[in-house]
Coordinates of C-alpha atoms in Angstrom, one line a residue:
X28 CA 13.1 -24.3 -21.5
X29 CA 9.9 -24.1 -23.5
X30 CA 7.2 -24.3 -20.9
X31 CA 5.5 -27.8 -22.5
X32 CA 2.9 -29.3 -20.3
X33 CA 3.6 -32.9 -19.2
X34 CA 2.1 -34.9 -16.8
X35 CA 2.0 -33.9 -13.3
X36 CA 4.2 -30.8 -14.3
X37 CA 2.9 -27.1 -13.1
X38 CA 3.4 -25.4 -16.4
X39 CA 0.1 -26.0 -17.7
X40 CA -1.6 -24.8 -14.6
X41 CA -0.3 -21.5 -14.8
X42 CA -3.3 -18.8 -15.3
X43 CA -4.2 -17.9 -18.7
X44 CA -2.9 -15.1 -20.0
X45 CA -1.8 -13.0 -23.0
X46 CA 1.1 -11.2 -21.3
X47 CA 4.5 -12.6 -19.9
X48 CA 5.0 -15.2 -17.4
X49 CA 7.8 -13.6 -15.3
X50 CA 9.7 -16.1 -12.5
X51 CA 11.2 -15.4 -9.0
X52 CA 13.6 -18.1 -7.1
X53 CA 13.1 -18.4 -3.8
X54 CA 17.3 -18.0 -3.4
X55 CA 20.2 -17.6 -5.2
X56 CA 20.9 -21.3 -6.1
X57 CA 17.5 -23.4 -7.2
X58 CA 16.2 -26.9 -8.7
X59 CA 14.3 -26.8 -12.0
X60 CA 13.2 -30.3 -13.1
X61 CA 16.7 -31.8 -11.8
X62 CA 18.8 -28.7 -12.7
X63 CA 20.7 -26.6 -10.1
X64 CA 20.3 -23.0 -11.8
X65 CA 21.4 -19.5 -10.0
X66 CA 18.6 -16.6 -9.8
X67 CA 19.9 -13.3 -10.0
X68 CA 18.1 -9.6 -10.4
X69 CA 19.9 -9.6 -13.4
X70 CA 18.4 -11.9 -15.4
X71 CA 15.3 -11.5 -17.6
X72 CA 12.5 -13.7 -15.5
X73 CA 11.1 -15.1 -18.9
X74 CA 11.9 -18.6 -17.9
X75 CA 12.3 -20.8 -15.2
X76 CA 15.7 -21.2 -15.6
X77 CA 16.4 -17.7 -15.6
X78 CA 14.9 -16.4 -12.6
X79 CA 14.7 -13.7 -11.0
X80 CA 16.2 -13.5 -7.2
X81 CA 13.8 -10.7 -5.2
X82 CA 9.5 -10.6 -5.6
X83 CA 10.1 -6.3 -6.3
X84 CA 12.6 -6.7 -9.5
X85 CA 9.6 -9.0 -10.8
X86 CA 7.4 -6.2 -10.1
X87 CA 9.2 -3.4 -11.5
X88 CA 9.9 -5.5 -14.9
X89 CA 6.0 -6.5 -15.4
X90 CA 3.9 -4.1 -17.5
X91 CA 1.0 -2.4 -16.2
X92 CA -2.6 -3.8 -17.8
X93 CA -0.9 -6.1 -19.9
X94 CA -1.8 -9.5 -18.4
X95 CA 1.7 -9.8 -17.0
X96 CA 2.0 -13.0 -14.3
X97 CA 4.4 -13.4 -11.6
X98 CA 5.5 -17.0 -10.7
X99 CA 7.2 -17.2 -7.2
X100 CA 8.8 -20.6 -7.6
X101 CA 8.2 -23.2 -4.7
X102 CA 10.3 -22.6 -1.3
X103 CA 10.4 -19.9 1.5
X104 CA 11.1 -16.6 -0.2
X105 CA 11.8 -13.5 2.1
X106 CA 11.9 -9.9 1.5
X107 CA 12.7 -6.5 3.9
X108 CA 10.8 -4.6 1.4
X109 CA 7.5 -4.4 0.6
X110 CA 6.0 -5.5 -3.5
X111 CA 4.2 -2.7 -4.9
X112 CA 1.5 -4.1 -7.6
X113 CA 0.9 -3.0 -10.7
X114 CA -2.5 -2.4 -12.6
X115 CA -3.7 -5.8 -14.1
X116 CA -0.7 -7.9 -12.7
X117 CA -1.4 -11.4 -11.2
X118 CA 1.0 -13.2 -8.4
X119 CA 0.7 -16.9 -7.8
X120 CA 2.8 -19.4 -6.2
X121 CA 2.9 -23.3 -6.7
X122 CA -0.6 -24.9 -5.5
X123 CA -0.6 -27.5 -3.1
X124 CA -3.0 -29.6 -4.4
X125 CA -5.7 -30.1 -6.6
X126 CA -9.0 -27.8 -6.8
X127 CA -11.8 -29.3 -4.6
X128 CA -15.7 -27.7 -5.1
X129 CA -16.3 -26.0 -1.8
X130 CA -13.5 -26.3 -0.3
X131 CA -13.2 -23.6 3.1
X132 CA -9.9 -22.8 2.7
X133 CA -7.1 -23.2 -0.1
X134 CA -6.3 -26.2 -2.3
X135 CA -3.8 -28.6 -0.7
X136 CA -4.2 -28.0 3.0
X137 CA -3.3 -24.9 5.6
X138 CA 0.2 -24.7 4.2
X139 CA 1.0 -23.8 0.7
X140 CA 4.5 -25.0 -1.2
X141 CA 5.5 -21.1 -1.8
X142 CA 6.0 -18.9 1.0
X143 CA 6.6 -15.2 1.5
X144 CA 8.3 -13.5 4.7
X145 CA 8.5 -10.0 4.9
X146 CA 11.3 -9.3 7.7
X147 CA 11.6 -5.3 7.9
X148 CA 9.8 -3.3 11.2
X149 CA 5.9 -3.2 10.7
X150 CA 7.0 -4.3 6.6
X151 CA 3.7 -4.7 4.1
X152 CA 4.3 -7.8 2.3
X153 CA 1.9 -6.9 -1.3
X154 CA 0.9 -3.2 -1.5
X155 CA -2.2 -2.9 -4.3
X156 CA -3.0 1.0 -4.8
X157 CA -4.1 -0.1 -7.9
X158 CA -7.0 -1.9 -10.1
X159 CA -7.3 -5.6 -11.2
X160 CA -4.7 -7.2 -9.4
X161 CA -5.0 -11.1 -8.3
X162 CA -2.8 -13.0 -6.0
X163 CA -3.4 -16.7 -5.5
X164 CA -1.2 -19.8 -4.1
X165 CA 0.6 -18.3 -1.7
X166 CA 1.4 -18.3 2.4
X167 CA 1.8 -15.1 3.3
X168 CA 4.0 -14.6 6.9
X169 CA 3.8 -10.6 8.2
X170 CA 7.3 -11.2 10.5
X171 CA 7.7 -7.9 13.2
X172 CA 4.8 -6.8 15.1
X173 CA 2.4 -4.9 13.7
X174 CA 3.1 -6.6 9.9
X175 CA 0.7 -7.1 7.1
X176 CA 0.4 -9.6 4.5
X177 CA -1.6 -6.8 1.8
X178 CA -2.7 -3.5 2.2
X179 CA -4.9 -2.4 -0.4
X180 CA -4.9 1.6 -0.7
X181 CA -6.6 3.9 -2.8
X182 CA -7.7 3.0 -6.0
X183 CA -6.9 -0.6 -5.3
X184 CA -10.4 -1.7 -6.9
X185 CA -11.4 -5.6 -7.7
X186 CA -8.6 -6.9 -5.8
X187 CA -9.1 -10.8 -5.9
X188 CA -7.4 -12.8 -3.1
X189 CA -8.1 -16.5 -3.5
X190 CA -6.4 -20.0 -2.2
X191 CA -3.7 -18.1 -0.2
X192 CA -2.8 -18.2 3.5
X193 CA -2.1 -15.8 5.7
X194 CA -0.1 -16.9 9.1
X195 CA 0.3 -14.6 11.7
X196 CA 2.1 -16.6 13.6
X197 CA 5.7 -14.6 14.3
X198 CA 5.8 -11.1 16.9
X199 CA 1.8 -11.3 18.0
X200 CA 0.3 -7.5 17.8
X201 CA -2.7 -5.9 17.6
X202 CA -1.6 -3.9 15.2
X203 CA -0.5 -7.0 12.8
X204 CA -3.3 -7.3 10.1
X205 CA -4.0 -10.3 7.2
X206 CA -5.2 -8.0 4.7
X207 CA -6.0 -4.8 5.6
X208 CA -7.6 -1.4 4.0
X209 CA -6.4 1.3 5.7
X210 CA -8.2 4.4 6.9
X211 CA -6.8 7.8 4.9
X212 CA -8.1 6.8 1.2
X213 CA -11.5 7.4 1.2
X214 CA -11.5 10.0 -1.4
X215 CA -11.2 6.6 -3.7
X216 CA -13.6 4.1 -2.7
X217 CA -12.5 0.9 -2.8
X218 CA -14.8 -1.5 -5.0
X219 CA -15.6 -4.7 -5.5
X220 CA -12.7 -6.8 -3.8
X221 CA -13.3 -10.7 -3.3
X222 CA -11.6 -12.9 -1.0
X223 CA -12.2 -16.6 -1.3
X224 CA -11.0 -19.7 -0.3
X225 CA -8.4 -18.7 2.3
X226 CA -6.6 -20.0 5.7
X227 CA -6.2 -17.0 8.1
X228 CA -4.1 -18.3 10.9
X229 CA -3.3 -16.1 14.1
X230 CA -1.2 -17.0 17.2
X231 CA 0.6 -20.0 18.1
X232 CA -0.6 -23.3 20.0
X233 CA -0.2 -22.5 23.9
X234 CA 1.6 -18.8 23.1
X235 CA 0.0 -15.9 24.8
X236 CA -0.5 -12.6 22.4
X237 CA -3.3 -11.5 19.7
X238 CA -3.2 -9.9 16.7
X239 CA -5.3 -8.0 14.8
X240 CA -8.1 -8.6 12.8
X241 CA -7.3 -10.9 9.5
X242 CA -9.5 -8.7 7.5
X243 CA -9.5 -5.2 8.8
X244 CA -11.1 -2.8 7.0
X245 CA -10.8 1.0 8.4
X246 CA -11.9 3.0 4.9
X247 CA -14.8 2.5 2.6
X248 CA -15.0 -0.6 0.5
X249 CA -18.3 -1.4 -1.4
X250 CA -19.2 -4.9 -2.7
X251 CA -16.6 -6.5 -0.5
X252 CA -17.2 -10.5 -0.7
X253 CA -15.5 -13.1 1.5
X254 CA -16.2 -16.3 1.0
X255 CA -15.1 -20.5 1.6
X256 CA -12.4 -19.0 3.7
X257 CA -11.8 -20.3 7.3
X258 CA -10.3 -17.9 10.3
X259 CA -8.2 -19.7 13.0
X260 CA -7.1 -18.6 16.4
X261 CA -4.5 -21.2 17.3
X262 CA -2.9 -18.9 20.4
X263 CA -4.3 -18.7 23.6
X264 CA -4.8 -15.2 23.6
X265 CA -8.7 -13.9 22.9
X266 CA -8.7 -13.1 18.7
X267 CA -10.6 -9.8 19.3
X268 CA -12.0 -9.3 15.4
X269 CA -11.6 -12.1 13.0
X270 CA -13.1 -9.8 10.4
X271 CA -13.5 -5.6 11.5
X272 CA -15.4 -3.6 9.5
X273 CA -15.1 0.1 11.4
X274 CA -16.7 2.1 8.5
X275 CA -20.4 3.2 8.1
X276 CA -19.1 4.1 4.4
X277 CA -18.7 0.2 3.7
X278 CA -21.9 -1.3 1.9
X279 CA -22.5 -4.3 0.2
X280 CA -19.8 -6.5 2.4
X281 CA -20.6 -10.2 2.1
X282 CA -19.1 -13.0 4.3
X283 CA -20.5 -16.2 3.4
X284 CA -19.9 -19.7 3.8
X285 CA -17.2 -19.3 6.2
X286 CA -15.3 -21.5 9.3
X287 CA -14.4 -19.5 12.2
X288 CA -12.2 -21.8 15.0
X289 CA -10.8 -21.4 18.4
X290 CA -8.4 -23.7 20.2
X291 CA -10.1 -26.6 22.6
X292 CA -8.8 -27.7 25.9
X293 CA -9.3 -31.2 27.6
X294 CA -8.9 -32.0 30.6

């Protein structure tokens, strides 16, 4: 199908771009504009009727630095492995909703239409070791204790994370992390990431166990900006760190214009 826009329709909302739009079903069998189509690994990605079945096989057919833009189609897509990035690459889901101007959290409401589950032990959803990756539009949902949604490592520089959500809602630990930047990479500094306009989530309404921080950042990062994003602690458990910043290394970090919540009890 030629992607035409029309009204109400998504294509046209995609991110501008000179490389290749490459799609991802969220299963094998999938509905594009009234059409029951089947996504398989084997096909090329170039269309929305011929998508791709797993978020990695996207990955390892985009090119590097070449504008490339994965589309995970609406739905609940799941993965026991984790998606490692590539230079320049942009991931976005379906939004929710139309933009609103300052707006604490993403367009549409808490929930967003494409989801991403990663199910293996401790499993990374989006690994970025590298430069000028975006990801946008998206719910990500770290599933076995001690889970993370992205994990920025070395050389991972102007990483921009905008209108996603991140629920850590499933196996509560301390050691499950929104997005995190581990410790062990400070011989690259990481520069100049922004996150904006995101729904951390942690815990469950009247469940007992915490997680870790949504934003935890254990190595140096310079000019790290977060911003219109709100943090929610919907368990019962104490949220220790919302946002941890361990290292003196880190300068520049901005957090501005942000919504911090915790649960309220009537009696």
């Amino acid at each position: 199908m030629a992607l035409i826009t029309k009204y109400g329709g998504f294509w046209g909302m995609l991110p501008q771009t000179t490389g290749r739009y490459i799609f991802v079903a969220h299963s094998a069998s999938y509905v594009i504009e009234g059409q029951t189509l089947t996504a398989s690994d084997g096909n090329d990605g170039l269309s929305p009727e011929r998508a791709l079945l797993t978020p990695q096989a996207a990955a390892t057919l985009s090119t590097a630095d070449a504008g490339d833009v994965i589309v995970l189609l609406q739905g609940n897509h799941s993965t026991a492995l984790t998606v490692t990035l590539k230079a320049g690459v942009t991931v976005t889901g379906i939004p929710g909703g139309r933009p609103s101007h300052g707006i604490k959290g993403p367009q549409g409401g808490k929930r967003q239409r494409t989801t991403i589950t990663n199910t293996g032990t401790a499993g990374i959803i989006f690994t970025v070791n590298v430069a000028n990756v975006e990801i946008s539009n998206l719910e990500l949902r770290p599933a076995a204790a001690g889970g993370r949604g992205i994990s920025v490592g070395a050389s991972g520089d102007s990483l921009f994370v905008h209108d996603v959500t991140i629920a850590m809602q499933n196996t509560a630990s301390a050691t499950t992390f929104g997005i995190t930047f581990p410790a062990g990479v400070t011989a690259d500094v990481i520069a100049d990431t922004v996150i904006r306009n995101c729904y951390f989530i942690s815990g469950v309404p009247g469940a007992t166990g915490a997680n870790g921080p949504a934003v935890n950042v254990l190595t140096t990062a310079h000019g790290l900006v977060i911003e219109q994003s709100t943090f929610e602690l919907q368990g019962t458990a104490a949220w220790a760190d919302a946002i941890l910043s361990s290292t003196p290394g880190t300068l520049g970090l901005q957090i501005r214009d942000c919504d911090f919540l915790t649960p309220t009890k009537t009696t």
